[in-house]
Amino acid sequence: MAQKASKTLAARNSSVLVRSHLIAFILHALYLILHFTFNRPRALKPYCLLAVPTLVIEFYLDRIGRPTYAADGSLRSPGEDLGAAGLTEYMWDVLYWTWGCIGAVCVFGDRAWWLWVVVPLYSVWLAYSTFTGVRSGLTGFGGAGDAGEAMGAESKRQKKMEKRGARGVAYR
């Protein structure tokens, strides 16, 4: 029972990687079969432009998440958690969205590649929301925002205390 968490993480990472490689293989093979069956000459350029980066992302996720074993079969490293928040989560989002775009292109045609525009827009929205979140967090420190507005705001408790005639809190 030693290293149960590591063994669980290694098993989960292995199953996630096998599943993602299988899905990617099926989608890419289906697209290429349809491409060469119907002989669409210009359709390979957007595929290469938009699918190759996701293959790089998939290779990177495999590299960091693949468990390594020693020669005797014992677990040496379970790999990084592929369900972690942050950049890993964003990479999975890009991967899933591209798979959806490839599926849409297979069903609806080459104009479905325009769905991939959502990925950069999503990145811009994430950057903006992160910036505004940091900015609002720094309001009380005099960094960003209106300092007079932040200092002038009173809580309900402070208003009640002033109504009763209390002058404030005395610190010793």
CSV table of N, CA and C in Angstrom, one decimal:
chain,number,residue,atom,x,y,z
A,1,MET,N,0.8,-1.2,0.0
A,1,MET,CA,0.0,0.0,0.0
A,1,MET,C,0.8,1.3,0.0
A,2,ALA,N,2.1,1.1,-0.2
A,2,ALA,CA,3.0,2.3,-0.2
A,2,ALA,C,2.7,3.1,-1.5
A,3,GLN,N,2.7,4.4,-1.3
A,3,GLN,CA,2.5,5.3,-2.4
A,3,GLN,C,1.2,5.1,-3.2
A,4,LYS,N,0.1,4.9,-2.4
A,4,LYS,CA,-1.2,4.7,-3.1
A,4,LYS,C,-1.6,5.9,-3.9
A,5,ALA,N,-1.4,7.1,-3.4
A,5,ALA,CA,-1.8,8.3,-4.2
A,5,ALA,C,-1.0,8.3,-5.5
A,6,SER,N,0.3,8.0,-5.5
A,6,SER,CA,1.1,8.0,-6.7
A,6,SER,C,0.7,7.0,-7.7
A,7,LYS,N,0.4,5.8,-7.2
A,7,LYS,CA,-0.1,4.8,-8.1
A,7,LYS,C,-1.5,5.1,-8.7
A,8,THR,N,-2.3,5.7,-7.9
A,8,THR,CA,-3.6,6.1,-8.4
A,8,THR,C,-3.4,7.2,-9.5
A,9,LEU,N,-2.6,8.2,-9.2
A,9,LEU,CA,-2.3,9.2,-10.2
A,9,LEU,C,-1.7,8.7,-11.5
A,10,ALA,N,-0.8,7.7,-11.3
A,10,ALA,CA,-0.2,7.1,-12.5
A,10,ALA,C,-1.2,6.3,-13.3
A,11,ALA,N,-2.1,5.6,-12.7
A,11,ALA,CA,-3.1,4.9,-13.4
A,11,ALA,C,-4.1,5.8,-14.1
A,12,ARG,N,-4.5,6.9,-13.4
A,12,ARG,CA,-5.4,7.9,-14.0
A,12,ARG,C,-4.7,8.6,-15.2
A,13,ASN,N,-3.5,9.0,-15.1
A,13,ASN,CA,-2.8,9.6,-16.2
A,13,ASN,C,-2.6,8.7,-17.4
A,14,SER,N,-2.3,7.4,-17.1
A,14,SER,CA,-2.2,6.5,-18.2
A,14,SER,C,-3.5,6.3,-19.0
A,15,SER,N,-4.6,6.2,-18.2
A,15,SER,CA,-5.9,6.0,-18.9
A,15,SER,C,-6.3,7.3,-19.7
A,16,VAL,N,-6.1,8.5,-19.1
A,16,VAL,CA,-6.4,9.7,-19.8
A,16,VAL,C,-5.6,9.8,-21.1
A,17,LEU,N,-4.3,9.5,-21.0
A,17,LEU,CA,-3.4,9.6,-22.2
A,17,LEU,C,-3.8,8.6,-23.3
A,18,VAL,N,-4.1,7.4,-22.9
A,18,VAL,CA,-4.5,6.4,-23.9
A,18,VAL,C,-5.8,6.8,-24.5
A,19,ARG,N,-6.8,7.3,-23.7
A,19,ARG,CA,-8.1,7.8,-24.3
A,19,ARG,C,-7.9,9.0,-25.2
A,20,SER,N,-7.0,9.9,-24.8
A,20,SER,CA,-6.8,11.1,-25.7
A,20,SER,C,-6.1,10.8,-27.0
A,21,HIS,N,-5.1,9.9,-26.9
A,21,HIS,CA,-4.4,9.5,-28.1
A,21,HIS,C,-5.4,8.7,-29.1
A,22,LEU,N,-6.2,7.9,-28.5
A,22,LEU,CA,-7.2,7.1,-29.3
A,22,LEU,C,-8.2,8.1,-30.0
A,23,ILE,N,-8.7,9.0,-29.3
A,23,ILE,CA,-9.6,10.0,-29.9
A,23,ILE,C,-9.0,10.8,-30.9
A,24,ALA,N,-7.7,11.3,-30.6
A,24,ALA,CA,-7.0,12.1,-31.6
A,24,ALA,C,-6.7,11.3,-32.9
A,25,PHE,N,-6.3,10.1,-32.7
A,25,PHE,CA,-6.0,9.2,-33.9
A,25,PHE,C,-7.3,9.0,-34.7
A,26,ILE,N,-8.4,8.7,-34.1
A,26,ILE,CA,-9.6,8.5,-34.8
A,26,ILE,C,-10.1,9.7,-35.6
A,27,LEU,N,-10.0,10.9,-34.9
A,27,LEU,CA,-10.5,12.1,-35.6
A,27,LEU,C,-9.5,12.5,-36.7
A,28,HIS,N,-8.2,12.4,-36.5
A,28,HIS,CA,-7.3,12.8,-37.6
A,28,HIS,C,-7.4,11.8,-38.8
A,29,ALA,N,-7.5,10.5,-38.5
A,29,ALA,CA,-7.6,9.5,-39.5
A,29,ALA,C,-8.9,9.8,-40.3
A,30,LEU,N,-10.0,10.1,-39.6
A,30,LEU,CA,-11.3,10.3,-40.3
A,30,LEU,C,-11.2,11.5,-41.2
A,31,TYR,N,-10.6,12.6,-40.7
A,31,TYR,CA,-10.4,13.8,-41.5
A,31,TYR,C,-9.6,13.5,-42.7
A,32,LEU,N,-8.5,12.8,-42.6
A,32,LEU,CA,-7.6,12.6,-43.7
A,32,LEU,C,-8.2,11.6,-44.7
A,33,ILE,N,-9.0,10.6,-44.2
A,33,ILE,CA,-9.7,9.7,-45.2
A,33,ILE,C,-10.7,10.5,-46.0
A,34,LEU,N,-11.5,11.4,-45.3
A,34,LEU,CA,-12.5,12.2,-46.0
A,34,LEU,C,-11.8,13.2,-47.0
A,35,HIS,N,-10.7,13.7,-46.5
A,35,HIS,CA,-10.0,14.7,-47.4
A,35,HIS,C,-9.5,14.0,-48.7
A,36,PHE,N,-8.9,12.9,-48.6
A,36,PHE,CA,-8.3,12.2,-49.8
A,36,PHE,C,-9.4,11.5,-50.6
A,37,THR,N,-10.5,11.2,-49.9
A,37,THR,CA,-11.6,10.5,-50.7
A,37,THR,C,-12.4,11.6,-51.6
A,38,PHE,N,-12.6,12.7,-51.0
A,38,PHE,CA,-13.3,13.8,-51.8
A,38,PHE,C,-12.4,14.7,-52.5
A,39,ASN,N,-11.1,14.6,-52.3
A,39,ASN,CA,-10.1,15.4,-53.0
A,39,ASN,C,-10.3,16.9,-53.0
A,40,ARG,N,-10.3,17.4,-51.8
A,40,ARG,CA,-10.4,18.9,-51.6
A,40,ARG,C,-9.0,19.4,-51.5
A,41,PRO,N,-8.5,20.1,-52.6
A,41,PRO,CA,-7.1,20.5,-52.6
A,41,PRO,C,-6.7,21.6,-51.6
A,42,ARG,N,-7.5,22.6,-51.3
A,42,ARG,CA,-7.1,23.6,-50.4
A,42,ARG,C,-7.4,23.3,-48.9
A,43,ALA,N,-8.1,22.2,-48.6
A,43,ALA,CA,-8.5,21.9,-47.3
A,43,ALA,C,-7.4,21.5,-46.4
A,44,LEU,N,-6.3,21.1,-46.9
A,44,LEU,CA,-5.2,20.6,-46.0
A,44,LEU,C,-4.4,21.7,-45.3
A,45,LYS,N,-4.5,22.9,-45.9
A,45,LYS,CA,-3.7,24.1,-45.3
A,45,LYS,C,-4.3,24.4,-43.9
A,46,PRO,N,-5.6,24.7,-43.8
A,46,PRO,CA,-6.1,25.0,-42.4
A,46,PRO,C,-6.0,23.8,-41.5
A,47,TYR,N,-6.1,22.6,-42.0
A,47,TYR,CA,-5.9,21.4,-41.1
A,47,TYR,C,-4.5,21.5,-40.5
A,48,CYS,N,-3.5,21.7,-41.3
A,48,CYS,CA,-2.1,21.7,-40.8
A,48,CYS,C,-1.8,22.9,-39.9
A,49,LEU,N,-2.4,24.0,-40.3
A,49,LEU,CA,-2.2,25.2,-39.5
A,49,LEU,C,-2.8,25.1,-38.1
A,50,LEU,N,-4.0,24.4,-38.0
A,50,LEU,CA,-4.7,24.4,-36.7
A,50,LEU,C,-4.6,23.1,-36.0
A,51,ALA,N,-4.3,22.0,-36.6
A,51,ALA,CA,-4.2,20.7,-36.0
A,51,ALA,C,-2.8,20.4,-35.5
A,52,VAL,N,-1.8,20.9,-36.1
A,52,VAL,CA,-0.4,20.7,-35.7
A,52,VAL,C,-0.1,21.2,-34.3
A,53,PRO,N,-0.5,22.5,-34.0
A,53,PRO,CA,-0.3,22.9,-32.6
A,53,PRO,C,-1.0,22.0,-31.5
A,54,THR,N,-2.1,21.5,-31.8
A,54,THR,CA,-2.7,20.6,-30.9
A,54,THR,C,-2.0,19.3,-30.7
A,55,LEU,N,-1.4,18.8,-31.8
A,55,LEU,CA,-0.6,17.6,-31.7
A,55,LEU,C,0.7,17.9,-30.8
A,56,VAL,N,1.2,19.1,-30.9
A,56,VAL,CA,2.3,19.5,-30.1
A,56,VAL,C,1.8,19.6,-28.6
A,57,ILE,N,0.6,20.1,-28.4
A,57,ILE,CA,0.1,20.1,-27.0
A,57,ILE,C,-0.1,18.7,-26.5
A,58,GLU,N,-0.6,17.8,-27.3
A,58,GLU,CA,-0.8,16.4,-26.9
A,58,GLU,C,0.5,15.8,-26.6
A,59,PHE,N,1.5,16.0,-27.4
A,59,PHE,CA,2.8,15.5,-27.1
A,59,PHE,C,3.4,16.0,-25.8
A,60,TYR,N,3.2,17.3,-25.5
A,60,TYR,CA,3.6,17.9,-24.3
A,60,TYR,C,2.9,17.3,-23.1
A,61,LEU,N,1.6,17.1,-23.2
A,61,LEU,CA,0.8,16.5,-22.1
A,61,LEU,C,1.3,15.1,-21.9
A,62,ASP,N,1.6,14.4,-22.9
A,62,ASP,CA,2.1,13.0,-22.8
A,62,ASP,C,3.4,13.0,-22.1
A,63,ARG,N,4.3,13.9,-22.4
A,63,ARG,CA,5.6,14.0,-21.9
A,63,ARG,C,5.6,14.3,-20.4
A,64,ILE,N,4.7,15.2,-19.9
A,64,ILE,CA,4.7,15.6,-18.5
A,64,ILE,C,3.8,14.6,-17.7
A,65,GLY,N,2.8,13.9,-18.3
A,65,GLY,CA,1.9,13.1,-17.6
A,65,GLY,C,2.2,11.6,-17.6
A,66,ARG,N,3.1,11.2,-18.5
A,66,ARG,CA,3.3,9.8,-18.6
A,66,ARG,C,4.1,9.3,-17.4
A,67,PRO,N,3.6,8.2,-16.7
A,67,PRO,CA,4.3,7.7,-15.5
A,67,PRO,C,5.6,6.9,-16.0
A,68,THR,N,6.6,7.0,-15.2
A,68,THR,CA,7.8,6.3,-15.5
A,68,THR,C,8.0,5.1,-14.5
A,69,TYR,N,8.5,4.0,-14.9
A,69,TYR,CA,8.7,2.9,-14.1
A,69,TYR,C,10.2,2.5,-14.1
A,70,ALA,N,10.7,1.9,-13.0
A,70,ALA,CA,12.0,1.4,-12.9
A,70,ALA,C,12.1,0.1,-13.6
A,71,ALA,N,13.4,-0.4,-13.7
A,71,ALA,CA,13.6,-1.7,-14.4
A,71,ALA,C,12.9,-2.8,-13.8
A,72,ASP,N,12.7,-2.8,-12.5
A,72,ASP,CA,12.1,-3.9,-11.8
A,72,ASP,C,10.5,-3.8,-11.8
A,73,GLY,N,10.0,-2.8,-12.4
A,73,GLY,CA,8.6,-2.6,-12.5
A,73,GLY,C,7.9,-1.7,-11.5
A,74,SER,N,8.7,-1.2,-10.6
A,74,SER,CA,8.2,-0.3,-9.6
A,74,SER,C,8.0,1.1,-10.1
A,75,LEU,N,7.1,1.8,-9.6
A,75,LEU,CA,6.8,3.2,-10.0
A,75,LEU,C,7.9,4.1,-9.6
A,76,ARG,N,8.5,4.8,-10.6
A,76,ARG,CA,9.5,5.8,-10.2
A,76,ARG,C,8.9,7.2,-10.1
A,77,SER,N,8.1,7.5,-11.1
A,77,SER,CA,7.4,8.8,-11.0
A,77,SER,C,6.0,8.7,-11.7
A,78,PRO,N,5.0,9.2,-11.0
A,78,PRO,CA,3.6,9.1,-11.6
A,78,PRO,C,3.3,10.1,-12.7
A,79,GLY,N,4.2,11.1,-12.8
A,79,GLY,CA,4.0,12.2,-13.8
A,79,GLY,C,3.2,13.3,-13.2
A,80,GLU,N,3.1,14.4,-13.9
A,80,GLU,CA,2.3,15.5,-13.4
A,80,GLU,C,0.8,15.2,-13.4
A,81,ASP,N,0.1,15.9,-12.6
A,81,ASP,CA,-1.4,15.7,-12.6
A,81,ASP,C,-2.0,16.3,-13.8
A,82,LEU,N,-2.6,15.5,-14.7
A,82,LEU,CA,-3.2,16.1,-15.9
A,82,LEU,C,-4.5,16.7,-15.7
A,83,GLY,N,-5.0,16.7,-14.5
A,83,GLY,CA,-6.3,17.4,-14.2
A,83,GLY,C,-6.0,18.7,-13.4
A,84,ALA,N,-4.8,19.1,-13.4
A,84,ALA,CA,-4.4,20.3,-12.6
A,84,ALA,C,-5.0,21.6,-13.3
A,85,ALA,N,-5.3,22.5,-12.4
A,85,ALA,CA,-5.8,23.8,-12.9
A,85,ALA,C,-4.7,24.7,-13.5
A,86,GLY,N,-5.1,25.7,-14.2
A,86,GLY,CA,-4.1,26.6,-14.8
A,86,GLY,C,-3.8,26.3,-16.2
A,87,LEU,N,-2.5,26.3,-16.6
A,87,LEU,CA,-2.1,26.1,-18.0
A,87,LEU,C,-2.5,24.7,-18.5
A,88,THR,N,-2.4,23.7,-17.7
A,88,THR,CA,-2.7,22.3,-18.1
A,88,THR,C,-4.2,22.3,-18.5
A,89,GLU,N,-5.0,22.9,-17.7
A,89,GLU,CA,-6.5,23.0,-18.0
A,89,GLU,C,-6.8,23.7,-19.3
A,90,TYR,N,-6.0,24.8,-19.5
A,90,TYR,CA,-6.2,25.6,-20.7
A,90,TYR,C,-5.8,24.7,-21.9
A,91,MET,N,-4.7,23.9,-21.8
A,91,MET,CA,-4.3,23.1,-22.9
A,91,MET,C,-5.3,22.0,-23.2
A,92,TRP,N,-5.9,21.5,-22.2
A,92,TRP,CA,-7.0,20.5,-22.5
A,92,TRP,C,-8.2,21.2,-23.2
A,93,ASP,N,-8.5,22.4,-22.8
A,93,ASP,CA,-9.6,23.1,-23.4
A,93,ASP,C,-9.3,23.3,-24.9
A,94,VAL,N,-8.1,23.7,-25.2
A,94,VAL,CA,-7.7,23.9,-26.6
A,94,VAL,C,-7.8,22.6,-27.4
A,95,LEU,N,-7.3,21.5,-26.8
A,95,LEU,CA,-7.3,20.2,-27.4
A,95,LEU,C,-8.8,19.8,-27.7
A,96,TYR,N,-9.6,19.9,-26.7
A,96,TYR,CA,-11.0,19.5,-26.9
A,96,TYR,C,-11.7,20.3,-27.9
A,97,TRP,N,-11.5,21.6,-27.9
A,97,TRP,CA,-12.1,22.5,-28.9
A,97,TRP,C,-11.6,22.2,-30.3
A,98,THR,N,-10.3,21.9,-30.5
A,98,THR,CA,-9.8,21.5,-31.8
A,98,THR,C,-10.4,20.2,-32.2
A,99,TRP,N,-10.6,19.2,-31.3
A,99,TRP,CA,-11.3,18.0,-31.7
A,99,TRP,C,-12.7,18.2,-32.2
A,100,GLY,N,-13.4,19.1,-31.5
A,100,GLY,CA,-14.7,19.5,-31.9
A,100,GLY,C,-14.7,20.2,-33.3
A,101,CYS,N,-13.7,21.0,-33.5
A,101,CYS,CA,-13.6,21.7,-34.9
A,101,CYS,C,-13.3,20.6,-36.0
A,102,ILE,N,-12.5,19.7,-35.7
A,102,ILE,CA,-12.2,18.6,-36.7
A,102,ILE,C,-13.4,17.8,-37.0
A,103,GLY,N,-14.2,17.5,-35.9
A,103,GLY,CA,-15.4,16.8,-36.1
A,103,GLY,C,-16.4,17.6,-36.9
A,104,ALA,N,-16.5,18.9,-36.6
A,104,ALA,CA,-17.4,19.8,-37.3
A,104,ALA,C,-17.0,19.9,-38.8
A,105,VAL,N,-15.7,19.9,-39.1
A,105,VAL,CA,-15.2,20.0,-40.4
A,105,VAL,C,-15.6,18.7,-41.2
A,106,CYS,N,-15.4,17.6,-40.5
A,106,CYS,CA,-15.8,16.3,-41.2
A,106,CYS,C,-17.3,16.3,-41.5
A,107,VAL,N,-18.1,16.9,-40.7
A,107,VAL,CA,-19.6,16.8,-40.9
A,107,VAL,C,-20.1,17.9,-41.8
A,108,PHE,N,-19.6,19.2,-41.5
A,108,PHE,CA,-20.2,20.3,-42.2
A,108,PHE,C,-19.3,20.9,-43.3
A,109,GLY,N,-18.1,20.6,-43.4
A,109,GLY,CA,-17.2,21.1,-44.4
A,109,GLY,C,-16.2,22.1,-43.9
A,110,ASP,N,-15.4,22.6,-44.8
A,110,ASP,CA,-14.2,23.4,-44.5
A,110,ASP,C,-14.5,24.7,-43.8
A,111,ARG,N,-15.7,25.2,-43.9
A,111,ARG,CA,-16.1,26.5,-43.2
A,111,ARG,C,-16.1,26.4,-41.7
A,112,ALA,N,-16.2,25.2,-41.2
A,112,ALA,CA,-16.3,25.0,-39.8
A,112,ALA,C,-14.9,25.3,-39.1
A,113,TRP,N,-13.8,25.4,-39.9
A,113,TRP,CA,-12.6,25.8,-39.3
A,113,TRP,C,-12.7,27.2,-38.6
A,114,TRP,N,-13.6,28.0,-39.0
A,114,TRP,CA,-13.8,29.3,-38.4
A,114,TRP,C,-14.2,29.2,-37.0
A,115,LEU,N,-14.7,28.1,-36.5
A,115,LEU,CA,-15.0,27.9,-35.1
A,115,LEU,C,-13.8,28.0,-34.2
A,116,TRP,N,-12.6,27.8,-34.8
A,116,TRP,CA,-11.4,27.8,-34.1
A,116,TRP,C,-11.0,29.2,-33.6
A,117,VAL,N,-11.7,30.2,-34.2
A,117,VAL,CA,-11.4,31.6,-33.8
A,117,VAL,C,-11.8,31.8,-32.3
A,118,VAL,N,-12.6,31.0,-31.8
A,118,VAL,CA,-13.1,31.1,-30.4
A,118,VAL,C,-11.9,30.9,-29.4
A,119,VAL,N,-10.9,30.2,-29.8
A,119,VAL,CA,-9.7,29.9,-28.9
A,119,VAL,C,-9.0,31.2,-28.6
A,120,PRO,N,-8.5,32.0,-29.6
A,120,PRO,CA,-7.9,33.3,-29.2
A,120,PRO,C,-8.8,34.2,-28.5
A,121,LEU,N,-10.1,34.3,-28.8
A,121,LEU,CA,-11.0,35.1,-28.1
A,121,LEU,C,-11.1,34.7,-26.7
A,122,TYR,N,-11.2,33.4,-26.4
A,122,TYR,CA,-11.2,32.9,-25.1
A,122,TYR,C,-9.9,33.3,-24.3
A,123,SER,N,-8.8,33.3,-24.9
A,123,SER,CA,-7.5,33.7,-24.3
A,123,SER,C,-7.6,35.1,-23.9
A,124,VAL,N,-8.1,36.0,-24.8
A,124,VAL,CA,-8.2,37.4,-24.5
A,124,VAL,C,-9.1,37.6,-23.4
A,125,TRP,N,-10.2,37.0,-23.3
A,125,TRP,CA,-11.2,37.1,-22.2
A,125,TRP,C,-10.6,36.7,-20.9
A,126,LEU,N,-9.8,35.6,-20.9
A,126,LEU,CA,-9.2,35.1,-19.7
A,126,LEU,C,-8.1,36.1,-19.2
A,127,ALA,N,-7.4,36.7,-20.1
A,127,ALA,CA,-6.4,37.7,-19.7
A,127,ALA,C,-7.1,38.9,-19.2
A,128,TYR,N,-8.1,39.4,-19.8
A,128,TYR,CA,-8.9,40.5,-19.3
A,128,TYR,C,-9.5,40.3,-17.9
A,129,SER,N,-10.1,39.1,-17.7
A,129,SER,CA,-10.7,38.8,-16.4
A,129,SER,C,-9.7,38.7,-15.4
A,130,THR,N,-8.5,38.2,-15.7
A,130,THR,CA,-7.4,38.1,-14.7
A,130,THR,C,-6.9,39.4,-14.3
A,131,PHE,N,-6.8,40.3,-15.4
A,131,PHE,CA,-6.3,41.7,-15.1
A,131,PHE,C,-7.3,42.4,-14.2
A,132,THR,N,-8.6,42.4,-14.5
A,132,THR,CA,-9.5,43.1,-13.8
A,132,THR,C,-9.7,42.5,-12.3
A,133,GLY,N,-9.5,41.2,-12.2
A,133,GLY,CA,-9.5,40.6,-10.9
A,133,GLY,C,-8.3,41.1,-10.0
A,134,VAL,N,-7.1,41.2,-10.6
A,134,VAL,CA,-6.0,41.6,-9.9
A,134,VAL,C,-6.1,43.1,-9.6
A,135,ARG,N,-6.7,43.9,-10.5
A,135,ARG,CA,-6.9,45.3,-10.3
A,135,ARG,C,-7.8,45.6,-9.1
A,136,SER,N,-8.9,44.8,-9.1
A,136,SER,CA,-9.9,45.0,-8.0
A,136,SER,C,-9.3,44.5,-6.7
A,137,GLY,N,-8.4,43.6,-6.7
A,137,GLY,CA,-7.8,43.1,-5.5
A,137,GLY,C,-6.8,44.1,-4.9
A,138,LEU,N,-6.3,45.0,-5.8
A,138,LEU,CA,-5.3,46.0,-5.4
A,138,LEU,C,-5.9,47.3,-5.0
A,139,THR,N,-7.2,47.4,-5.0
A,139,THR,CA,-7.9,48.7,-4.8
A,139,THR,C,-7.6,49.2,-3.4
A,140,GLY,N,-7.6,48.4,-2.4
A,140,GLY,CA,-7.3,48.9,-1.0
A,140,GLY,C,-5.9,49.3,-0.8
A,141,PHE,N,-5.0,48.8,-1.6
A,141,PHE,CA,-3.5,49.1,-1.4
A,141,PHE,C,-3.1,50.4,-2.1
A,142,GLY,N,-4.0,51.1,-2.8
A,142,GLY,CA,-3.6,52.3,-3.4
A,142,GLY,C,-3.0,52.1,-4.8
A,143,GLY,N,-3.0,50.8,-5.3
A,143,GLY,CA,-2.4,50.5,-6.5
A,143,GLY,C,-3.3,50.9,-7.7
A,144,ALA,N,-4.5,50.4,-7.8
A,144,ALA,CA,-5.4,50.7,-8.9
A,144,ALA,C,-6.7,51.1,-8.4
A,145,GLY,N,-7.5,51.7,-9.2
A,145,GLY,CA,-8.9,52.0,-8.8
A,145,GLY,C,-8.9,53.4,-8.2
A,146,ASP,N,-10.1,53.8,-7.8
A,146,ASP,CA,-10.3,55.1,-7.1
A,146,ASP,C,-10.1,54.9,-5.6
A,147,ALA,N,-9.1,55.6,-5.1
A,147,ALA,CA,-8.7,55.4,-3.7
A,147,ALA,C,-9.8,56.1,-2.8
A,148,GLY,N,-10.3,57.2,-3.2
A,148,GLY,CA,-11.3,57.9,-2.4
A,148,GLY,C,-12.6,57.0,-2.3
A,149,GLU,N,-12.9,56.3,-3.3
A,149,GLU,CA,-14.1,55.5,-3.3
A,149,GLU,C,-13.9,54.3,-2.3
A,150,ALA,N,-12.7,53.7,-2.3
A,150,ALA,CA,-12.4,52.6,-1.5
A,150,ALA,C,-12.3,53.0,0.0
A,151,MET,N,-11.8,54.2,0.3
A,151,MET,CA,-11.6,54.6,1.7
A,151,MET,C,-12.9,55.1,2.2
A,152,GLY,N,-13.8,55.7,1.4
A,152,GLY,CA,-15.0,56.3,1.8
A,152,GLY,C,-16.1,55.3,2.1
A,153,ALA,N,-16.0,54.0,1.6
A,153,ALA,CA,-17.0,53.0,1.8
A,153,ALA,C,-17.0,52.6,3.2
A,154,GLU,N,-18.2,52.5,3.8
A,154,GLU,CA,-18.4,52.1,5.2
A,154,GLU,C,-19.3,50.9,5.2
A,155,SER,N,-19.0,50.0,6.2
A,155,SER,CA,-19.8,48.8,6.3
A,155,SER,C,-21.1,49.2,7.1
A,156,LYS,N,-22.1,48.3,7.1
A,156,LYS,CA,-23.3,48.5,7.8
A,156,LYS,C,-23.0,48.7,9.3
A,157,ARG,N,-22.1,47.9,9.8
A,157,ARG,CA,-21.8,48.0,11.2
A,157,ARG,C,-21.2,49.3,11.6
A,158,GLN,N,-20.4,49.9,10.7
A,158,GLN,CA,-19.8,51.2,11.0
A,158,GLN,C,-20.9,52.3,11.0
A,159,LYS,N,-21.9,52.2,10.1
A,159,LYS,CA,-23.0,53.1,10.1
A,159,LYS,C,-23.8,53.0,11.3
A,160,LYS,N,-24.1,51.8,11.8
A,160,LYS,CA,-24.9,51.7,13.0
A,160,LYS,C,-24.2,52.3,14.2
A,161,MET,N,-22.9,52.0,14.3
A,161,MET,CA,-22.1,52.6,15.4
A,161,MET,C,-22.1,54.1,15.4
A,162,GLU,N,-22.0,54.7,14.2
A,162,GLU,CA,-22.1,56.2,14.2
A,162,GLU,C,-23.5,56.7,14.5
A,163,LYS,N,-24.5,55.9,14.2
A,163,LYS,CA,-25.8,56.3,14.5
A,163,LYS,C,-26.1,56.3,16.0
A,164,ARG,N,-25.4,55.4,16.7
A,164,ARG,CA,-25.5,55.3,18.2
A,164,ARG,C,-24.7,56.4,18.9
A,165,GLY,N,-23.8,57.0,18.2
A,165,GLY,CA,-23.0,58.0,18.8
A,165,GLY,C,-21.6,57.6,19.1
A,166,ALA,N,-21.2,56.4,18.7
A,166,ALA,CA,-19.9,56.0,19.0
A,166,ALA,C,-18.9,56.7,18.1
A,167,ARG,N,-17.8,57.1,18.6
A,167,ARG,CA,-16.8,57.8,17.8
A,167,ARG,C,-15.9,57.0,17.0
A,168,GLY,N,-15.8,55.7,17.3
A,168,GLY,CA,-14.9,54.9,16.6
A,168,GLY,C,-14.3,53.9,17.5
A,169,VAL,N,-13.4,53.1,17.1
A,169,VAL,CA,-12.7,52.2,17.9
A,169,VAL,C,-11.4,52.8,18.4
A,170,ALA,N,-11.2,52.6,19.7
A,170,ALA,CA,-10.0,53.1,20.3
A,170,ALA,C,-9.0,52.0,20.3
A,171,TYR,N,-7.8,52.2,19.8
A,171,TYR,CA,-6.8,51.2,19.8
A,171,TYR,C,-5.8,51.5,20.9
A,172,ARG,N,-5.3,50.6,21.6
A,172,ARG,CA,-4.3,50.8,22.6
A,172,ARG,C,-3.0,50.2,22.2
